[in-house]
Short mmCIF file of C-alpha atoms and ligand atoms in Angstrom, two decimals:
data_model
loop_
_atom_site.label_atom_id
_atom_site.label_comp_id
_atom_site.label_asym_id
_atom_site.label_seq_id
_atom_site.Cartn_x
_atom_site.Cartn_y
_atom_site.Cartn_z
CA UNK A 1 -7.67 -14.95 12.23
CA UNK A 2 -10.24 -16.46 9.59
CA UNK A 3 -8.98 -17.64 6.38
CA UNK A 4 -12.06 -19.74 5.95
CA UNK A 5 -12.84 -19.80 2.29
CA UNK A 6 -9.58 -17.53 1.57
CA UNK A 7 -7.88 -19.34 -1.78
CA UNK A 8 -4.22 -19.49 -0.91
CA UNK A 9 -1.80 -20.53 -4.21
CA UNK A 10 1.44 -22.23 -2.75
CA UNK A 11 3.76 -21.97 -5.25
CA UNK A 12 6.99 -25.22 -4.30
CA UNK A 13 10.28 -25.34 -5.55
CA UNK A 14 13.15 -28.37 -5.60
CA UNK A 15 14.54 -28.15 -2.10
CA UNK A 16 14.48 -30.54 0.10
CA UNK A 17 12.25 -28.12 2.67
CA UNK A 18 9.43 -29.15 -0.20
CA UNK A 19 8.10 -32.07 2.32
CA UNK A 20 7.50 -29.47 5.32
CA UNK A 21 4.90 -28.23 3.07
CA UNK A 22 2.77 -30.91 3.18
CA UNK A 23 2.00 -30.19 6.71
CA UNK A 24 1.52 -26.38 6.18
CA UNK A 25 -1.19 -27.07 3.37
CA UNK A 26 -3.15 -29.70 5.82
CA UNK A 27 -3.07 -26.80 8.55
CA UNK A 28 -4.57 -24.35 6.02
CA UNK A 29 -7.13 -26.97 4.78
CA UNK A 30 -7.66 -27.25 8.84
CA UNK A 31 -8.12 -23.61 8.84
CA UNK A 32 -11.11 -23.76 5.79
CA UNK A 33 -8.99 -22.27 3.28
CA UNK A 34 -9.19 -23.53 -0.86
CA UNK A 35 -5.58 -24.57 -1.33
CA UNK A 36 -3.97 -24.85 -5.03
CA UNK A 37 -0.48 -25.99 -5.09
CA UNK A 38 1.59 -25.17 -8.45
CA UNK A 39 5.15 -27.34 -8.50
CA UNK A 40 8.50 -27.00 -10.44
CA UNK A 41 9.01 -30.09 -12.20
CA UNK A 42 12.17 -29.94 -9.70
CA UNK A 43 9.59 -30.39 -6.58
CA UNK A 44 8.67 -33.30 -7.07
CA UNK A 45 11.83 -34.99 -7.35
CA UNK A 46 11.17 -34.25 -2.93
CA UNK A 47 7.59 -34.61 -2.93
CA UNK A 48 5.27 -36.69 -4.58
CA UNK A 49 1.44 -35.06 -7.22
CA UNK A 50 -0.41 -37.61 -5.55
CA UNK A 51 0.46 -36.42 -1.82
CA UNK A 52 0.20 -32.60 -2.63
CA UNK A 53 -3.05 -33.94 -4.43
CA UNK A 54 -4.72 -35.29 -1.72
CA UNK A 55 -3.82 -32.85 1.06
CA UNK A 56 -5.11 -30.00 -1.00
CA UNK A 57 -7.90 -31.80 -2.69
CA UNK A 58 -7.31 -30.19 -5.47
CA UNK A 59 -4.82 -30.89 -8.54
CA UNK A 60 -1.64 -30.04 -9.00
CA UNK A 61 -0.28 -27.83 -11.53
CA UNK A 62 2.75 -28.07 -13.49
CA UNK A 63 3.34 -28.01 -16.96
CA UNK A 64 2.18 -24.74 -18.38
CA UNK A 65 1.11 -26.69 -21.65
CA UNK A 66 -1.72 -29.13 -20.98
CA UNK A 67 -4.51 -27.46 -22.10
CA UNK A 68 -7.46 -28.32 -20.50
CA UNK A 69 -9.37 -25.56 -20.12
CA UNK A 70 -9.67 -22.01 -22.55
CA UNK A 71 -8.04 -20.16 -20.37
CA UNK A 72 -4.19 -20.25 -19.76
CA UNK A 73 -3.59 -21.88 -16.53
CA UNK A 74 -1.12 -19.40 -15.06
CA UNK A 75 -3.98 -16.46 -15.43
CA UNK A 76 -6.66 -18.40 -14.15
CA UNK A 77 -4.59 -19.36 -11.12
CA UNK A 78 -3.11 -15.97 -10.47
CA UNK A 79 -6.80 -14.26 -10.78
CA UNK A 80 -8.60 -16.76 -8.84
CA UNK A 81 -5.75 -16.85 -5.59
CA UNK A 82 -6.31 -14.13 -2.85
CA UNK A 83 -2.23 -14.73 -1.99
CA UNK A 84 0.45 -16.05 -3.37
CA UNK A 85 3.13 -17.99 -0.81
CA UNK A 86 6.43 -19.91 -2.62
CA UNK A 87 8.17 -21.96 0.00
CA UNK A 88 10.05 -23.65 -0.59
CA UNK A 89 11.43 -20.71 -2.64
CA UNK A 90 15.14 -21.89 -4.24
CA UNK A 91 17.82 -18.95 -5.32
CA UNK A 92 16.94 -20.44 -8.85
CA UNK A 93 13.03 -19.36 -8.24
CA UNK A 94 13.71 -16.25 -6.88
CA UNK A 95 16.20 -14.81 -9.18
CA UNK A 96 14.05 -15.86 -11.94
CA UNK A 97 11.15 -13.71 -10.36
CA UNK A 98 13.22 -11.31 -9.28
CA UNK A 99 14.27 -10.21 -12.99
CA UNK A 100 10.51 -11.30 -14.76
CA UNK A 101 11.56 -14.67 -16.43
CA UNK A 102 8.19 -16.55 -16.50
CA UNK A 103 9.90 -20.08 -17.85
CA UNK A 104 7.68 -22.55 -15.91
CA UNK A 105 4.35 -22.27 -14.69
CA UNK A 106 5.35 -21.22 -10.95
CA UNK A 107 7.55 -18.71 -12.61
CA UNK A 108 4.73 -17.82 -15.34
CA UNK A 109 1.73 -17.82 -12.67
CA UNK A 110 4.39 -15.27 -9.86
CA UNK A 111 4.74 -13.06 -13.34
CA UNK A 112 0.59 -12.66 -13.81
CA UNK A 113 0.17 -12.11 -10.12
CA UNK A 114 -1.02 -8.69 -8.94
CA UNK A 115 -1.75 -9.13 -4.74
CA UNK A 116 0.54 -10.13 -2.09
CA UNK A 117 3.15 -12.46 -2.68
CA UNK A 118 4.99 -14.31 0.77
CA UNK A 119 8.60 -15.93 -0.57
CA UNK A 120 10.22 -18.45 1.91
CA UNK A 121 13.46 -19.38 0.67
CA UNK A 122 15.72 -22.36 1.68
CA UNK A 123 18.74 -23.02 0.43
CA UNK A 124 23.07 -23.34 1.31
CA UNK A 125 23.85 -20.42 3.70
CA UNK A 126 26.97 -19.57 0.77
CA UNK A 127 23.66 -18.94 -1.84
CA UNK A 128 21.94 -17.21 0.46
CA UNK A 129 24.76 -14.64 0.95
CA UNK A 130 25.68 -14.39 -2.56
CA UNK A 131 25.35 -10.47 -3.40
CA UNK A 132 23.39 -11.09 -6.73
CA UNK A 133 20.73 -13.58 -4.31
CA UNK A 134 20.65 -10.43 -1.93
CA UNK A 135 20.08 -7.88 -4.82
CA UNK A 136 17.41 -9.98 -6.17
CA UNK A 137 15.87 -10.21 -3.12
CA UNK A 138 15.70 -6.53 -2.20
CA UNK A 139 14.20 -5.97 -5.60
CA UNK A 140 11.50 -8.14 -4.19
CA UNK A 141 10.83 -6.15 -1.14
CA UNK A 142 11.24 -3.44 -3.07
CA UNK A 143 8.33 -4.16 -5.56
CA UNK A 144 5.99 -5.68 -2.11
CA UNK A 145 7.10 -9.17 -2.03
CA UNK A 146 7.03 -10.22 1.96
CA UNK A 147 10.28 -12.18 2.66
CA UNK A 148 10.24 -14.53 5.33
CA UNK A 149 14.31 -15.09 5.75
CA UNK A 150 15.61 -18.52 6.30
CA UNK A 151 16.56 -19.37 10.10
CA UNK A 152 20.56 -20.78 11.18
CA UNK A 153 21.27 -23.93 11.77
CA UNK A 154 22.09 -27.27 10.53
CA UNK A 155 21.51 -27.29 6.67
CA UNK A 156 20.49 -31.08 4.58
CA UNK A 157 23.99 -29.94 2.43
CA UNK A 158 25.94 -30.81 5.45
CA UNK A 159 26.58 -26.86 5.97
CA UNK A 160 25.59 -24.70 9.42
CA UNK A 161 24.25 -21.45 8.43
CA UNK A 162 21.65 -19.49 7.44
CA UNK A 163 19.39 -21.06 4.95
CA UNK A 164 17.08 -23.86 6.96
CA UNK A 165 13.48 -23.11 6.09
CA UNK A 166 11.91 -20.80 8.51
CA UNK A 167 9.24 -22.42 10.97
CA UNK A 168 6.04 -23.34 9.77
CA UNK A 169 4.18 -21.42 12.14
CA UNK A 170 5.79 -18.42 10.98
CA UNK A 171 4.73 -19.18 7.83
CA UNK A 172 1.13 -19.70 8.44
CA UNK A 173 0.93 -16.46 10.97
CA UNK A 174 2.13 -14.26 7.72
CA UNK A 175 -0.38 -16.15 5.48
CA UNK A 176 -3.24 -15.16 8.11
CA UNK A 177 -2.09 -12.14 8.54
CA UNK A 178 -1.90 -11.24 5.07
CA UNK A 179 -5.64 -12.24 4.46
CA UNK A 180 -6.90 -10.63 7.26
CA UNK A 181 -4.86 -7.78 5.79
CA UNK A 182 -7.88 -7.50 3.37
CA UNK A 183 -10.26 -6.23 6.19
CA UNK A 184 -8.94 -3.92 8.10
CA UNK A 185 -10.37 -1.10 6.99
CA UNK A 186 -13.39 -2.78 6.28
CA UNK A 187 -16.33 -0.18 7.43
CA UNK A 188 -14.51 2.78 7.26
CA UNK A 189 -14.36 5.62 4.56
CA UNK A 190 -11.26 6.96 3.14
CA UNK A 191 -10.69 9.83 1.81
CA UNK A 192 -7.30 10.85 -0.32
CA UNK A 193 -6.62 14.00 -2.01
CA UNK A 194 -3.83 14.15 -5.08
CA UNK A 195 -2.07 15.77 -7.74
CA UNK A 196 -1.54 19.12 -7.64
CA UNK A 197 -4.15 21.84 -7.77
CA UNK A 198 -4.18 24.01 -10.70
CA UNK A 199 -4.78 28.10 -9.94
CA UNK A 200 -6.10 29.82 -13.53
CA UNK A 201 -4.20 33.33 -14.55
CA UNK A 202 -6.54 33.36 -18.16
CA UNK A 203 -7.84 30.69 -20.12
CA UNK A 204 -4.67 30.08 -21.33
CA UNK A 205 -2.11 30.09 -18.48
CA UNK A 206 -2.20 28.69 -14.74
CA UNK A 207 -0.25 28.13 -11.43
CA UNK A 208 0.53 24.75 -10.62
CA UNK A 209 3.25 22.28 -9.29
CA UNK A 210 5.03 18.48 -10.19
CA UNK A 211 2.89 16.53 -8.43
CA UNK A 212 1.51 13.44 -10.25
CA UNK A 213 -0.74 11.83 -8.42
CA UNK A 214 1.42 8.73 -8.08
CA UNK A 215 1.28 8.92 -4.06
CA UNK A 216 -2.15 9.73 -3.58
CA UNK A 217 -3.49 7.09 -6.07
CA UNK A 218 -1.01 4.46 -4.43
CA UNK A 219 -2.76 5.26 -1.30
CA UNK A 220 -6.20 5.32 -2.58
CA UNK A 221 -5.51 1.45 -4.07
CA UNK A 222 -3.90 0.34 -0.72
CA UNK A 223 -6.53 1.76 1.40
CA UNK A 224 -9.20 -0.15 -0.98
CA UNK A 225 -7.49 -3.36 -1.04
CA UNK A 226 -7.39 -3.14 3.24
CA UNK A 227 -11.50 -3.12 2.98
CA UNK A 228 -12.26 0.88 2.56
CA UNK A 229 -14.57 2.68 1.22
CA UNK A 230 -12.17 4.81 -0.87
CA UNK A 231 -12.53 8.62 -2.27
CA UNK A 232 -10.03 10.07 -4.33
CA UNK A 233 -10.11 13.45 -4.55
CA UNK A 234 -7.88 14.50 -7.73
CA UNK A 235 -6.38 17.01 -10.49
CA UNK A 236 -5.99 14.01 -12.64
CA UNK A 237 -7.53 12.32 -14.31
CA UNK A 238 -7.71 8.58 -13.00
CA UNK A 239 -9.70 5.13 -13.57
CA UNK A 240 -10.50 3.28 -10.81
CA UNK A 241 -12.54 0.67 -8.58
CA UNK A 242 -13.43 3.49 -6.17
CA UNK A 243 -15.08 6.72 -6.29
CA UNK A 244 -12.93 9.62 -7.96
CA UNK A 245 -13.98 13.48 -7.62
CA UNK A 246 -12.06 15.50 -10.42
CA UNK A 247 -11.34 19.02 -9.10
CA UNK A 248 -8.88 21.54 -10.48
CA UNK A 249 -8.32 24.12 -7.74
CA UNK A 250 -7.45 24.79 -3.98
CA UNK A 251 -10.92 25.91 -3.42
CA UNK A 252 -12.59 23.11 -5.75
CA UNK A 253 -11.00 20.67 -3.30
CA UNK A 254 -11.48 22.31 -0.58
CA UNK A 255 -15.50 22.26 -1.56
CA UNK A 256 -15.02 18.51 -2.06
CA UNK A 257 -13.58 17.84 0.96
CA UNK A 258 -16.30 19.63 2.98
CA UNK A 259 -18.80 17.43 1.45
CA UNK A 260 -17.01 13.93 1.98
CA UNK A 261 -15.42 15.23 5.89
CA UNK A 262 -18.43 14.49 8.00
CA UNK A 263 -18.74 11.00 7.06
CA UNK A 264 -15.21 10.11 6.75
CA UNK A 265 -12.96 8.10 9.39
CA UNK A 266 -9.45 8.65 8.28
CA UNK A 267 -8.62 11.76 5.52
CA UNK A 268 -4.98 11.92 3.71
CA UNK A 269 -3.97 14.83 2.35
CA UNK A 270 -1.46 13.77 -0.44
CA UNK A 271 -2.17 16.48 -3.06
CA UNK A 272 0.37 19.71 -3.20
CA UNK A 273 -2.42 22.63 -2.74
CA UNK A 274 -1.24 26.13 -4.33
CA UNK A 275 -0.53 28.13 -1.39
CA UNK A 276 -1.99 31.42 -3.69
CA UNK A 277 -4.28 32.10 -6.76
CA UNK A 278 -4.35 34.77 -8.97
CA UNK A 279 -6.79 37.90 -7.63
CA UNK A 280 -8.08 39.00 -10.54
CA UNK A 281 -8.94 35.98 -13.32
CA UNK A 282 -8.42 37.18 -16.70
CA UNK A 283 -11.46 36.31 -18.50
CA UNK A 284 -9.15 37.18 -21.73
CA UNK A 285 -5.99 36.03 -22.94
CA UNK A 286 -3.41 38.61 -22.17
CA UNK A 287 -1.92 40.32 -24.40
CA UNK A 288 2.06 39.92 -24.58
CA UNK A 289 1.68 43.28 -26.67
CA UNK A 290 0.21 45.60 -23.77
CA UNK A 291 2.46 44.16 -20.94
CA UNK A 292 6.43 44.72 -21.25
CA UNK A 293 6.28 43.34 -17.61
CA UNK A 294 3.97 41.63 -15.81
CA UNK A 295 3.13 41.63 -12.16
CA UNK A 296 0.54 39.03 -10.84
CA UNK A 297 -1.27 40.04 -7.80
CA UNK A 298 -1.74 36.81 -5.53
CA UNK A 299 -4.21 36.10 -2.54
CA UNK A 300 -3.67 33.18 -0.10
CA UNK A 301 -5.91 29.93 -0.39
CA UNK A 302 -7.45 28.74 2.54
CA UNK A 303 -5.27 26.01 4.44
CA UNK A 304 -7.49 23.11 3.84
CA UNK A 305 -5.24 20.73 6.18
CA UNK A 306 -5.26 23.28 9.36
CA UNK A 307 -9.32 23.97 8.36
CA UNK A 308 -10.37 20.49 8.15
CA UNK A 309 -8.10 19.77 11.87
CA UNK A 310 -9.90 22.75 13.64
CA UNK A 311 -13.38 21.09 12.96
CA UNK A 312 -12.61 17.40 12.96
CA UNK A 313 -14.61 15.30 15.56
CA UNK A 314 -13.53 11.55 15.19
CA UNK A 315 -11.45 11.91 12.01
CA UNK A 316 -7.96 10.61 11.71
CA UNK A 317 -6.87 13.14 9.71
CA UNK A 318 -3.25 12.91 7.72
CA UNK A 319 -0.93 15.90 5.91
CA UNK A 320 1.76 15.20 3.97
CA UNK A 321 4.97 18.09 3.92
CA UNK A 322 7.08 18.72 1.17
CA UNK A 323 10.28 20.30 2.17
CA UNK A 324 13.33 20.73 -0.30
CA UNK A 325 15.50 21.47 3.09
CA UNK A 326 15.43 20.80 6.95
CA UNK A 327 12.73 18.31 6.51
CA UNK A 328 12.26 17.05 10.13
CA UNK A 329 12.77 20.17 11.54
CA UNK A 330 10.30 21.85 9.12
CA UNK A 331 8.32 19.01 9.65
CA UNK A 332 7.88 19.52 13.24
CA UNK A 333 7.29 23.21 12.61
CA UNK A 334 4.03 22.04 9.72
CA UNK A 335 2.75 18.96 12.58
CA UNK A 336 2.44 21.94 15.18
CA UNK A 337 1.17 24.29 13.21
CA UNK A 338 -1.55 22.49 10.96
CA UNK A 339 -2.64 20.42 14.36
CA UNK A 340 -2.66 16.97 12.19
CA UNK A 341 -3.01 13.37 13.35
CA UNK A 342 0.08 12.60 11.49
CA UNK A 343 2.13 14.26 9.51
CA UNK A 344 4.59 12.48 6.51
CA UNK A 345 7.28 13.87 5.27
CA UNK A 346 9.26 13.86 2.22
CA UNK A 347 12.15 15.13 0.34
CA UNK A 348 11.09 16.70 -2.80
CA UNK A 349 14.89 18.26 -4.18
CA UNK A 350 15.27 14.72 -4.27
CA UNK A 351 15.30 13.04 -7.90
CA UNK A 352 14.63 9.78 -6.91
CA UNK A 353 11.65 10.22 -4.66
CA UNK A 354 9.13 12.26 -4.20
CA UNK A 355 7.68 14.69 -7.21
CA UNK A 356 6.50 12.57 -10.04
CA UNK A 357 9.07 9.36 -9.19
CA UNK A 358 7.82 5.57 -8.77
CA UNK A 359 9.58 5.57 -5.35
CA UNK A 360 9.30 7.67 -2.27
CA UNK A 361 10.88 7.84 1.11
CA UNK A 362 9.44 9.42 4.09
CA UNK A 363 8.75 9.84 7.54
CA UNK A 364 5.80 9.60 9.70
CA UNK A 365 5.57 12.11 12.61
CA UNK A 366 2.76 11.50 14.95
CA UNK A 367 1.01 14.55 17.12
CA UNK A 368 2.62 12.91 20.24
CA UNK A 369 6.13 13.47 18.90
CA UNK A 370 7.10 9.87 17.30
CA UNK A 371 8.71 9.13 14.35
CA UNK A 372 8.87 6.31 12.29
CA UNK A 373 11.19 6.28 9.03
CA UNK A 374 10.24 4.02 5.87
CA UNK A 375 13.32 3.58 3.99
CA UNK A 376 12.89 3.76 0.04
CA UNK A 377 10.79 1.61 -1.64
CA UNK A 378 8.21 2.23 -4.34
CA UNK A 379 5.11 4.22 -3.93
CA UNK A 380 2.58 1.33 -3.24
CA UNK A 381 4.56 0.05 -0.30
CA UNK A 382 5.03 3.23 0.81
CA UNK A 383 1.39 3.60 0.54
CA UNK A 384 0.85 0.41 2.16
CA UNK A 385 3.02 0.66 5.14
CA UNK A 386 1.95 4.19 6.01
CA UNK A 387 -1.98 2.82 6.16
CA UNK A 388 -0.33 0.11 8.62
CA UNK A 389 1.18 2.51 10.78
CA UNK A 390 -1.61 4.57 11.12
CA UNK A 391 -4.51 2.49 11.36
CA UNK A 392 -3.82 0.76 14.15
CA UNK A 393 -3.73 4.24 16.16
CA UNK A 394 -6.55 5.65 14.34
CA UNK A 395 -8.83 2.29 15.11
CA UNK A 396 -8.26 3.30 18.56
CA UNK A 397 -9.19 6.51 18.34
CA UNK A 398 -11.87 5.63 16.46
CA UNK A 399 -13.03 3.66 19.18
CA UNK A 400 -12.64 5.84 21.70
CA UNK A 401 -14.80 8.01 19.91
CA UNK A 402 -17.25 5.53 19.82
CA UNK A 403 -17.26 4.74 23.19
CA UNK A 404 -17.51 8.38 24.05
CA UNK A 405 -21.08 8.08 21.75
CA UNK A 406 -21.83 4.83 23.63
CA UNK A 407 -21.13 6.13 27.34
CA UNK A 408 -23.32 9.18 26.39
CA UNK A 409 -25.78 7.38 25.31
CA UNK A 410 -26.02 4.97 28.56
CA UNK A 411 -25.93 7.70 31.09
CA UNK A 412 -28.71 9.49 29.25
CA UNK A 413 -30.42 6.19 29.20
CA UNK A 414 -29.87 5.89 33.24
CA UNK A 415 -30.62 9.32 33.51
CA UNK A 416 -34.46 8.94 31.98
CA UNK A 417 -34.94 5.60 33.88
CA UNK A 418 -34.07 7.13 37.04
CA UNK A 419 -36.44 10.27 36.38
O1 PMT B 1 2.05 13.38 -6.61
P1 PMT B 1 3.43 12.76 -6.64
O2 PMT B 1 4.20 13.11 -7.90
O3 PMT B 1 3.38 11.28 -6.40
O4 PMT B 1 4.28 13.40 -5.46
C1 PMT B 1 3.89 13.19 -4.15
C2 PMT B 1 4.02 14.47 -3.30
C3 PMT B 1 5.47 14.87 -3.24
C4 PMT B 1 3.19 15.61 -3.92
C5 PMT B 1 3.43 14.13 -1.90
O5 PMT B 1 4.18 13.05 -1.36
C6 PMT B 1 3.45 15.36 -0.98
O6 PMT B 1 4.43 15.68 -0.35
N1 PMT B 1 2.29 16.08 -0.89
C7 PMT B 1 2.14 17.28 -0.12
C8 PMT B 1 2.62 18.47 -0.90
C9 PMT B 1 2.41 19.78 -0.15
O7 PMT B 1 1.59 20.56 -0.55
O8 PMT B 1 3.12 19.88 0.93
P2 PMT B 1 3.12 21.23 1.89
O9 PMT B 1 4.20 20.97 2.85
O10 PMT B 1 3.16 22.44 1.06
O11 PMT B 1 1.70 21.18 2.60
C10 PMT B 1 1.50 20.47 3.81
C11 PMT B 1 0.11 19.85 3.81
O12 PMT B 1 -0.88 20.87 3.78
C12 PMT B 1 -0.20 18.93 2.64
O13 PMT B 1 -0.88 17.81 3.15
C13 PMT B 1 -1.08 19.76 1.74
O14 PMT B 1 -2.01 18.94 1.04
C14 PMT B 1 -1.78 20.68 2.73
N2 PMT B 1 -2.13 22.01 2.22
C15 PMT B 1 -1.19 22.84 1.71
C16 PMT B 1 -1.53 24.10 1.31
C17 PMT B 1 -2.87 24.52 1.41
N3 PMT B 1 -3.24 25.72 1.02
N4 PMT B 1 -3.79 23.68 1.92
C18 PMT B 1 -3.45 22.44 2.34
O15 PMT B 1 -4.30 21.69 2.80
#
């Protein structure tokens, strides 16, 4: 893995694990990496500036309040860091960024820090299983914060438990990791579809559903930050670094689709299409007056998912299923039916997922019959976790595509040589 030039913020706390980290920044320096190193005063009452100085050739930060430059110091270090790693991270430290206190600058700079975060804690194995330690650090996970957990053993307290800083290697493996995170979709085109579609009775009235957009948006950003050329296909309306295609109905996005599908590696279809429009558009409001009842005549849209399956070549191509009952069985059923790569289901009679919430919970159900279930978390690690589990399948197919191109392309080649 290449961090070379990466700019990794290590963020220490007062434990006594606070000297393994000298080590880990020389290996990263090793490795080409910018290091910055921001201390709790408590830090270096186990570690000394001077040595955290010189092995990241770079100064240390501290003290939010010596101004040196215009810019506050825990902005310009969040902004300018590609990650974010606290070890070693104290219960203190974590419960403080756990519930948004930003009292120091490691606390301030972990506040002002949008990309991924890695928290190593060390501490007594009695903190580490106190309840509010464990609630703050599920809050973490929750929000996208990678926790590496402490390993057993013999603790400096005098304790055996869990609490011992893990190993260092593990430690720089998830750093790498994490930064090579940033290109794994690097080359490929993404296309997402959200919101839901909006099916006109008059100018005044339409046919539509709860979606928000929140889980095709959340994929759209994760896809981009793993390297992709993103397109977010949308009933909303939505700002972003990537390239966004308004539409308003089934067939709008079905027309946008078509023109993005060729060219596309990997397609998610997060947006809740109307399964019906209206047959006959009122170009006029109508009148309340003329109808005592009204009876709207509907006429099925086209399935985009099962259309865009039928005719894909290399695509990895992605539904979503919205069931308010039976949702793996019906979820088997849709997979089948629609002929899909993968399939991900969620609950949406739920109130606390799905339909307009922050948070989701689904399951992935591949066209071979696996299943993988992410429990709940919020949309963008939703987002990000289902993009992990289905890259890595669709690089291969991907590549098996390619080498089907490549093996064509050499036995033609023999082919005219030997002629
Ligand atoms: O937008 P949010 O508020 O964040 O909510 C997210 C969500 C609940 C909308 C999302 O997670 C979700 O479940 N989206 C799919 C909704 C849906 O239409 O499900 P479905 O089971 O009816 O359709 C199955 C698949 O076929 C979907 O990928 C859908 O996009 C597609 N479809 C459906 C009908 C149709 N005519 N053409 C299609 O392509």
């Amino acid at each position: 893995m290449n961090i070379q030039g990466k700019n990794i913020l290590i963020g220490i706390t007062g434990g006594i694990a606070a000297y393994k980290i000298c080590e880990l920044i020389r290996r990263f320096k090793k490795s080409g990496a910018n290091v910055k190193v921001v201390c709790t005063p408590n830090a270096l009452n186990f570690v000394t500036k001077l040595t955290l100085q010189n092995l990241s050739q770079n100064e240390v930060y501290i003290e939010e309040f010596e101004i040196k430059k215009w810019r506050p110091e825990h902005i310009s270090l969040a902004d300018e860091a590609d990650i974010m790693l606290i070890a070693p991270a104290s219960a203190n430290t974590i419960s403080k960024i756990a519930q948004g206190f930003a009292d120091n600058l490691l606390t301030s700079v972990a506040c002002a820090f949008s990309k991924k975060m890695i928290i190593a804690p060390a501490m007594n194995c009695n903190m580490w299983n106190n309840t509010t330690i464990q609630e703050n650090l599920s809050k973490l996970k929750s929000r996208g914060v990678e926790i590496l957990e402490p390993e057993s053993g013999f603790l400096a307290c005098g304790y055996m438990g869990k609490g011992r800083l893990c190993s260092l290697d593990k430690i720089f493996n998830a750093v790498c990791e994490e930064l090579s995170y940033s290109e794994k979709l690097k080359g490929k085109k993404v296309v997402i579809t959200s919101g839901g579609t909006i099916e006109d009775i008059d100018p005044v009235r339409y046919i539509s559903n709860y979606s928000s957009g929140k889980m095709g948006a959340a994929l759209a950003n994760s896809a981009k930050s793993m390297g992709a050329e993103v397109v977010l296909i949308t009933t909303k309306n939505v700002e972003a670094p990537y390239k966004i295609v308004k539409v308003k109905s089934a067939l709008d996005m079905q027309k946008a689709l078509d023109e993005e599908f060729e060219i596309s590696d990997i397609i998610i279809m997060a947006a809740a299409v109307a399964d019906y429009r209206v047959k006959n558009y009122s170009q006029q409001k109508m009148k309340k007056e003329v109808n005592e009842e009204l009876t709207l005549e509907l006429v099925k849209n086209p399935d985009i998912l099962k259309e865009l399956c039928e005719k894909k070549t290399h695509q990895c191509v992605v539904g979503f299923c919205a069931e308010s009952e039976n949702l793996l069985e019906n979820a088997k059923e849709k997979i089948a039916k629609k002929g899909c790569d993968y399939l991900i289901a969620n609950d949406i009679s739920r109130k606390d997922i799905g339909f307009g919430s922050e948070n989701n919970e689904v399951v992935i159900l591949d066209k071979n019959g696996g299943q993988k279930r992410l429990e709940k978390a919020s949309k963008s690690v939703i987002a990000r976790k289902i993009l992990e589990n289905i890259t890595q399948k669709c690089h291969s197919e991907l590549y098996k595509a390619k080498q089907r191109g490549y093996e064509l392309t050499e036995s033609v080649c023999r082919a005219d040589s030997e002629s």
